[in-house]
PDB file of C-alpha atoms in Angstrom:
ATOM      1  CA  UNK A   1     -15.557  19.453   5.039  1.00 52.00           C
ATOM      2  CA  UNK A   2     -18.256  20.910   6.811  1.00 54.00           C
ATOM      3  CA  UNK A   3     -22.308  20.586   5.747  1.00 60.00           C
ATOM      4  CA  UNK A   4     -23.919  23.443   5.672  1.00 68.00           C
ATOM      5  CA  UNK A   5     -27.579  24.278   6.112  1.00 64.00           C
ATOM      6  CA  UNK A   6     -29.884  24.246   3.440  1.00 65.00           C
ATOM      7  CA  UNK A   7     -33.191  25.968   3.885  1.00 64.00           C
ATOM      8  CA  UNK A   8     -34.843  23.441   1.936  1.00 64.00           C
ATOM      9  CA  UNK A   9     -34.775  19.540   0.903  1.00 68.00           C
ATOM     10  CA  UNK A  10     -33.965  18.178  -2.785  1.00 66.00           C
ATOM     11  CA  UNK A  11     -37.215  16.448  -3.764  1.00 70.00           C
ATOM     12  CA  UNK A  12     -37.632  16.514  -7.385  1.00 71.00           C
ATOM     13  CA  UNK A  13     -35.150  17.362 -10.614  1.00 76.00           C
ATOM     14  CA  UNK A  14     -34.263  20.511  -9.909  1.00 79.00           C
ATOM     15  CA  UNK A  15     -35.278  23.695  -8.774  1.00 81.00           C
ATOM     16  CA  UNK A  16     -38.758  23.945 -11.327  1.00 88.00           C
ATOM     17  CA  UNK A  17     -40.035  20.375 -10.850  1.00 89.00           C
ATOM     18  CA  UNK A  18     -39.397  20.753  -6.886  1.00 87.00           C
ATOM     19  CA  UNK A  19     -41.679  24.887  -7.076  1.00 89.00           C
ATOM     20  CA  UNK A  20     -44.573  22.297  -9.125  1.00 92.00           C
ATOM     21  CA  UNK A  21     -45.130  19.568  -7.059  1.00 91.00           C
ATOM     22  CA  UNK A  22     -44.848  22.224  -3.968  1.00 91.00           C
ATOM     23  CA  UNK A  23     -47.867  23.637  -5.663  1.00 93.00           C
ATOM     24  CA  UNK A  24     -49.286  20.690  -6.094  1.00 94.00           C
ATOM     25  CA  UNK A  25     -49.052  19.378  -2.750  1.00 94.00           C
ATOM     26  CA  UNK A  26     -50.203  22.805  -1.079  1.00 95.00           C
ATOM     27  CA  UNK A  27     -53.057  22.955  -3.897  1.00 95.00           C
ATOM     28  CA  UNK A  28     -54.590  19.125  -2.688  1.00 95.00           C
ATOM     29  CA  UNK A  29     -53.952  20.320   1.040  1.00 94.00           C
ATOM     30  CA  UNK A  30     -56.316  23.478   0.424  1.00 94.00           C
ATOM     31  CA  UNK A  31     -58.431  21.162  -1.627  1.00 94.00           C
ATOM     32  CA  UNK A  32     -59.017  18.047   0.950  1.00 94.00           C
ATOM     33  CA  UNK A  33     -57.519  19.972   3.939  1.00 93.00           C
ATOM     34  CA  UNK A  34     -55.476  15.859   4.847  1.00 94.00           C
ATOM     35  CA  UNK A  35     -52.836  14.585   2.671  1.00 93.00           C
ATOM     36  CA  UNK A  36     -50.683  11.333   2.978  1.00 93.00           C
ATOM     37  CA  UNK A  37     -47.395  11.454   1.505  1.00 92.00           C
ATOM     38  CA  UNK A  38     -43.621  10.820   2.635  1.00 91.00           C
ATOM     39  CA  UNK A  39     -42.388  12.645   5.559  1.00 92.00           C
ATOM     40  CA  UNK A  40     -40.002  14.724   3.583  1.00 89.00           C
ATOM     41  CA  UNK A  41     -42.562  15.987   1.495  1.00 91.00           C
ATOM     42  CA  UNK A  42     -45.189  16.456   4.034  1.00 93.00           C
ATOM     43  CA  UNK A  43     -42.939  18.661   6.008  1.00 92.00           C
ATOM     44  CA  UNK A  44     -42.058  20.692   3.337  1.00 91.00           C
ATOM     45  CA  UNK A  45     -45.467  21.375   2.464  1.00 93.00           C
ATOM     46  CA  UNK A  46     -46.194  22.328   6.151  1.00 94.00           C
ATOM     47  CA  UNK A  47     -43.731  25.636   5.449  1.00 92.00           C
ATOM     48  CA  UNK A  48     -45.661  26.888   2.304  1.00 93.00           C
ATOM     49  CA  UNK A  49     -49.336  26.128   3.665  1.00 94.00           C
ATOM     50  CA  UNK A  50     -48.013  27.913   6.490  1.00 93.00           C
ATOM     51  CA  UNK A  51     -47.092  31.181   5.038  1.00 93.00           C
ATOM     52  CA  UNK A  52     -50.235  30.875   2.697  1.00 93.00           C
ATOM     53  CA  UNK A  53     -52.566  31.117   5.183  1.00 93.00           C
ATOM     54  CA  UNK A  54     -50.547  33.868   6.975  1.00 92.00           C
ATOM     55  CA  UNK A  55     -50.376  36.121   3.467  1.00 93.00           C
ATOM     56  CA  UNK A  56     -54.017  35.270   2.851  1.00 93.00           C
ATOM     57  CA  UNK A  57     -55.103  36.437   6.389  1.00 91.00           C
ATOM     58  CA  UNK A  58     -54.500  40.226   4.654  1.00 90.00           C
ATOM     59  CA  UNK A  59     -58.082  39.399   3.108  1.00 88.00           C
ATOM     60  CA  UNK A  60     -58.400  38.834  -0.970  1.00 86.00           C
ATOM     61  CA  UNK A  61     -58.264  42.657  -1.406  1.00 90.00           C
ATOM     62  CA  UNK A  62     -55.081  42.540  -0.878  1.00 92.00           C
ATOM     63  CA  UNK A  63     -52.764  42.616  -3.833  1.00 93.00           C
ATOM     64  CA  UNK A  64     -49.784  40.121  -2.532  1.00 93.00           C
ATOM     65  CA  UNK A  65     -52.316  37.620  -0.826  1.00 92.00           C
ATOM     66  CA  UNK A  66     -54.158  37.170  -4.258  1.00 93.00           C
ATOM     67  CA  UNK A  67     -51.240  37.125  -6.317  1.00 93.00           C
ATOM     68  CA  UNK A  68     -49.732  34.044  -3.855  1.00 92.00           C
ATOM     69  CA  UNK A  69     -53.145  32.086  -3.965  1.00 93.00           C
ATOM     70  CA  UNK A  70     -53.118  32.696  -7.555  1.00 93.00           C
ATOM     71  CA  UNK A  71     -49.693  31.240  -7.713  1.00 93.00           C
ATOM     72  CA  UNK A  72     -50.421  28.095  -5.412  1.00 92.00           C
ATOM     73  CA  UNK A  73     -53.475  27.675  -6.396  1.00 92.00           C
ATOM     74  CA  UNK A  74     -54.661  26.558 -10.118  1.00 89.00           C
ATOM     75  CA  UNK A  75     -57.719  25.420  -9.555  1.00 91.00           C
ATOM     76  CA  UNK A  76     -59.579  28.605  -9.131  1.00 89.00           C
ATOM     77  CA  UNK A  77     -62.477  27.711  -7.294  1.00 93.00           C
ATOM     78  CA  UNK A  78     -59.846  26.503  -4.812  1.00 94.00           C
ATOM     79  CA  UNK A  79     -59.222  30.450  -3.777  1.00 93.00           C
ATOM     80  CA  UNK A  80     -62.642  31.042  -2.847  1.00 93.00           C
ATOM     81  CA  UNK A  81     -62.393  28.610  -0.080  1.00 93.00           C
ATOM     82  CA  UNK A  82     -59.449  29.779   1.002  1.00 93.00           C
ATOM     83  CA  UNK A  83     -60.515  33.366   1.722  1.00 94.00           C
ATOM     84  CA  UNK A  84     -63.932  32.612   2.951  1.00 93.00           C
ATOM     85  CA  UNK A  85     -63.324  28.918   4.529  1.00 92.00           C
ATOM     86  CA  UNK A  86     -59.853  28.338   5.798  1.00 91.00           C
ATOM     87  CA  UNK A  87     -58.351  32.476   6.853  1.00 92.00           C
ATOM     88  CA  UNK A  88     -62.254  32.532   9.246  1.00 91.00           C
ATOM     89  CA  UNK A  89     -61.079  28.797  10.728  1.00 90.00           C
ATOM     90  CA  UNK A  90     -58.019  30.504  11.676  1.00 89.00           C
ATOM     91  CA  UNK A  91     -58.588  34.529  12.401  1.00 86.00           C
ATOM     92  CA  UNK A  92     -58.730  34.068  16.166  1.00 81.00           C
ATOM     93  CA  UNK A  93     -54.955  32.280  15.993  1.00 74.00           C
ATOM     94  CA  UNK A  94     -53.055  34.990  15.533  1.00 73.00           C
ATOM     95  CA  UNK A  95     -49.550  33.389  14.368  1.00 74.00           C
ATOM     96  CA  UNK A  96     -49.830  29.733  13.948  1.00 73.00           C
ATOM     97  CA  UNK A  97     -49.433  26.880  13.209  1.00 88.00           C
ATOM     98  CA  UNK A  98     -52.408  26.107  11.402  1.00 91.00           C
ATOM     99  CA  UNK A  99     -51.253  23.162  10.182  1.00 92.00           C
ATOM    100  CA  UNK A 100     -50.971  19.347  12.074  1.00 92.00           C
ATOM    101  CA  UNK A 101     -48.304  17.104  10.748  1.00 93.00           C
ATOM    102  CA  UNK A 102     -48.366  13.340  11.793  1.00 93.00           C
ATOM    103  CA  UNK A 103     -45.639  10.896  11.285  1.00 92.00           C
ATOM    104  CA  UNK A 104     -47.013   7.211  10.297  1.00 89.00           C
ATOM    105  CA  UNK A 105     -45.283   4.603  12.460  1.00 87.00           C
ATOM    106  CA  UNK A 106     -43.430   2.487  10.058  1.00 83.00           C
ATOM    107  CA  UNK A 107     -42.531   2.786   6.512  1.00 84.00           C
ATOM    108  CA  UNK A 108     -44.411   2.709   3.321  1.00 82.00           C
ATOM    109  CA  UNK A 109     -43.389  -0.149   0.441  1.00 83.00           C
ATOM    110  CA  UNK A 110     -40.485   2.133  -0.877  1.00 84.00           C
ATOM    111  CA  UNK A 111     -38.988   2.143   2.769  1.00 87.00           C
ATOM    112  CA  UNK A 112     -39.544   5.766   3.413  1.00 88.00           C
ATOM    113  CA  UNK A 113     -41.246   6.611   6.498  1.00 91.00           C
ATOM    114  CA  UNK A 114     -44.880   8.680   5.994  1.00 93.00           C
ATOM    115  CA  UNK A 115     -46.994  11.306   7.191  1.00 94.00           C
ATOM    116  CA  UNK A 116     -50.563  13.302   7.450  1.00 94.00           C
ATOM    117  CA  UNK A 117     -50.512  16.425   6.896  1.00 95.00           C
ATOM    118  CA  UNK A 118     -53.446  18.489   7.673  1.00 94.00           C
ATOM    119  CA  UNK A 119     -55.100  22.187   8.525  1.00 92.00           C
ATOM    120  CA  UNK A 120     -56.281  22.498  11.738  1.00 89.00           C
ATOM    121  CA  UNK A 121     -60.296  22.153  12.300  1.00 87.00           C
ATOM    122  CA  UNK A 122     -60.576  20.195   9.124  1.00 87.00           C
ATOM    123  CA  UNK A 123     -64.240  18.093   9.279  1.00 86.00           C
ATOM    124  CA  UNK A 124     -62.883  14.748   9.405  1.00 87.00           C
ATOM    125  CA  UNK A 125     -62.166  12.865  12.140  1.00 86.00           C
ATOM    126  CA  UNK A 126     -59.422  12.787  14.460  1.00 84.00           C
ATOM    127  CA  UNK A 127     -56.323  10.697  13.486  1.00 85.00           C
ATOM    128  CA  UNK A 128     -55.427  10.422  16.957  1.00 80.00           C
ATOM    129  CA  UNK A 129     -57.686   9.729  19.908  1.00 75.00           C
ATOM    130  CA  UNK A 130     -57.843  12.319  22.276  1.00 73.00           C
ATOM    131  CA  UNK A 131     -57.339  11.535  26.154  1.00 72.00           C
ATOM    132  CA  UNK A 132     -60.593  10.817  27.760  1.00 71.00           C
ATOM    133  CA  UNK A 133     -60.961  12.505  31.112  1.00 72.00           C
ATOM    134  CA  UNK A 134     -63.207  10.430  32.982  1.00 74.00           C
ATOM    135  CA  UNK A 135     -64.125  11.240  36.710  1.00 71.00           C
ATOM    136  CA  UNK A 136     -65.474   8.043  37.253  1.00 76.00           C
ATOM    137  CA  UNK A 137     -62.251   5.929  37.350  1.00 78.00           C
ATOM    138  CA  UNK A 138     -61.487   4.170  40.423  1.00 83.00           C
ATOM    139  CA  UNK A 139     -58.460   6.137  40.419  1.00 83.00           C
ATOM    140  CA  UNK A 140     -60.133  10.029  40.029  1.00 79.00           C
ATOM    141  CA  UNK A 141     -62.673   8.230  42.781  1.00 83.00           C
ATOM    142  CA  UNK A 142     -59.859   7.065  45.673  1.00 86.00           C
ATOM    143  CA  UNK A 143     -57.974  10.575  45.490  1.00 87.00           C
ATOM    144  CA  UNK A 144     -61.058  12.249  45.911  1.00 85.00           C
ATOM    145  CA  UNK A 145     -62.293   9.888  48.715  1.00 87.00           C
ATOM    146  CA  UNK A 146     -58.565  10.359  50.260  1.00 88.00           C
ATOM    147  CA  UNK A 147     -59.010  13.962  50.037  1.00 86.00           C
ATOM    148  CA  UNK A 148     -62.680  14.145  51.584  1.00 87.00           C
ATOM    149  CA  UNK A 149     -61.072  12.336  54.517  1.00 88.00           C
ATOM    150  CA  UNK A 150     -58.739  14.513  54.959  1.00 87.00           C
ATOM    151  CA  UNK A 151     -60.624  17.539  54.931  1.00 86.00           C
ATOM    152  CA  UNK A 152     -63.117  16.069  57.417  1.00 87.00           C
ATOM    153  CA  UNK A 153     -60.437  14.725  59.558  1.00 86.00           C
ATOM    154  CA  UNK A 154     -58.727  18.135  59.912  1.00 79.00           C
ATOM    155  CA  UNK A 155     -54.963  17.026  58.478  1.00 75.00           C
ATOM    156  CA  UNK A 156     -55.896  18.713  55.536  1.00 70.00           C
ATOM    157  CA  UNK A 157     -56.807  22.944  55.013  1.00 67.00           C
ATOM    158  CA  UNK A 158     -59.602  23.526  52.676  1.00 55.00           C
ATOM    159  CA  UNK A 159     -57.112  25.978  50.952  1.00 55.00           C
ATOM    160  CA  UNK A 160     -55.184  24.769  47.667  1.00 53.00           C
ATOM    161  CA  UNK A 161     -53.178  21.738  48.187  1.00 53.00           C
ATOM    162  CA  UNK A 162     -49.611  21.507  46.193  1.00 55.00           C
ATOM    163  CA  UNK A 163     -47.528  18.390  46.096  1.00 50.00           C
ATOM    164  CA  UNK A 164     -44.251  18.510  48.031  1.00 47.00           C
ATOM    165  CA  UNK A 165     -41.576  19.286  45.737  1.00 48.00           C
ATOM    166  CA  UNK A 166     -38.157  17.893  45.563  1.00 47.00           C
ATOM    167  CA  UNK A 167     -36.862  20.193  47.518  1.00 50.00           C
ATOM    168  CA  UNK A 168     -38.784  19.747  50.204  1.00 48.00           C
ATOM    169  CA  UNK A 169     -37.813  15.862  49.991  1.00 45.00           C
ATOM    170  CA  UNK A 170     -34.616  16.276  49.866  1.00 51.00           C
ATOM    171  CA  UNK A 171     -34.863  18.828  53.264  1.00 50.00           C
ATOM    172  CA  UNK A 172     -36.937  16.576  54.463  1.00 49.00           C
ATOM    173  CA  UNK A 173     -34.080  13.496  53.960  1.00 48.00           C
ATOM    174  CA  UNK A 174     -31.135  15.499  55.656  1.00 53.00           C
ATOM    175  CA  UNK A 175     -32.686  16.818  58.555  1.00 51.00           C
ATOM    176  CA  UNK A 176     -33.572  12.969  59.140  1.00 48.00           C
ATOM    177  CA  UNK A 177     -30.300  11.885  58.600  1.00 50.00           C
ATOM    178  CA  UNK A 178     -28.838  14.638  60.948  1.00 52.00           C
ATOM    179  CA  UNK A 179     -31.079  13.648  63.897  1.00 51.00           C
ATOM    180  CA  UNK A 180     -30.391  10.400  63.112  1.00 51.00           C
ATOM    181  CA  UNK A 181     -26.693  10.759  63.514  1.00 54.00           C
ATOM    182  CA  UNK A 182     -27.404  13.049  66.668  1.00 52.00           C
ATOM    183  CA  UNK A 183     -29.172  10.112  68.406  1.00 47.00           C
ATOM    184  CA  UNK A 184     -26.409   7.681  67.745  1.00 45.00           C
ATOM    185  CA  UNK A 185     -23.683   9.191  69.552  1.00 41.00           C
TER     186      UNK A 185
END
């Protein structure tokens, strides 16, 4: 017998207890703006933060956006920072995501692998480094020496330089091997 898709993961009792702890997960996320739970539940809660901020982006004069914050949202001060905090953060991104989800390497002590989930721009800080991009590595320094040489020696145009591409190897290989074999005879 065949599985079929299900648009959405059993995590609670049934179909009520699963809608509440939905709410209460996307309430804390709107709340703290970083939550640690299980990966199921973290991804999830990704979809309905999702669409929140994309119904509340209408502005809180709209009927259908206040009516959905009022639904996810019980603590009311909560809905005030999510017209006039997070929809701003995210009014230049047009359609998303404006959420970050993070998987935890390893498990937690139930054996269930975890994640962060969190809105994009939030105030803390980073929970992954980001790439430094330093120009003073001997590596940056010996390509640009190589290319200064080059440039001064006259190998080298001062227009754009591109890599070879594999193409251009693998031209480069068979017209070898044809003169190769021409020279042999």
């Amino acid at each position: 017998m065949l599985r079929r898709f299900k648009p959405y993961r059993r995590l609670a009792g049934g179909p009520k207890e699963r809608i509440k702890l939905m709410q209460g997960l996307v309430m804390n996320l709107v709340k703290y703006e970083r939550l640690e739970t299980t990966y199921g539940l973290a991804h999830e809660t990704q979809k309905y933060a999702e669409r929140l901020i994309n119904v509340a982006k209408k502005g809180d004069s709209d009927p259908t956006a206040m009516k959905l914050a009022d639904y996810y949202l019980y603590e009311k001060q909560l809905i005030h920072k999510l017209f006039k905090v997070l929809v701003p953060r995210f009014e230049r991104n047009k359609s998303g995501p404006y959420t970050r989800l993070l998987k935890v390497p390893g498990y937690n002590e139930n054996g269930i692998p975890t994640a962060f989930i969190e809105y994009k721009g939030n105030p803390y800080p980073p929970l992954r480094p980001e790439k430094k991009k330093n120009p003073d590595w001997i590596i940056n320094q010996l390509i640009r020496g190589a290319m200064a040489d080059l440039k001064n020696s006259g190998k080298l145009e001062a227009s754009s330089v591109k890599p070879p591409s594999t193409k251009d190897i693998e031209g480069a290989n068979i017209a070898a091997k044809s003169s190769s074999e021409g020279t042999t005879v």
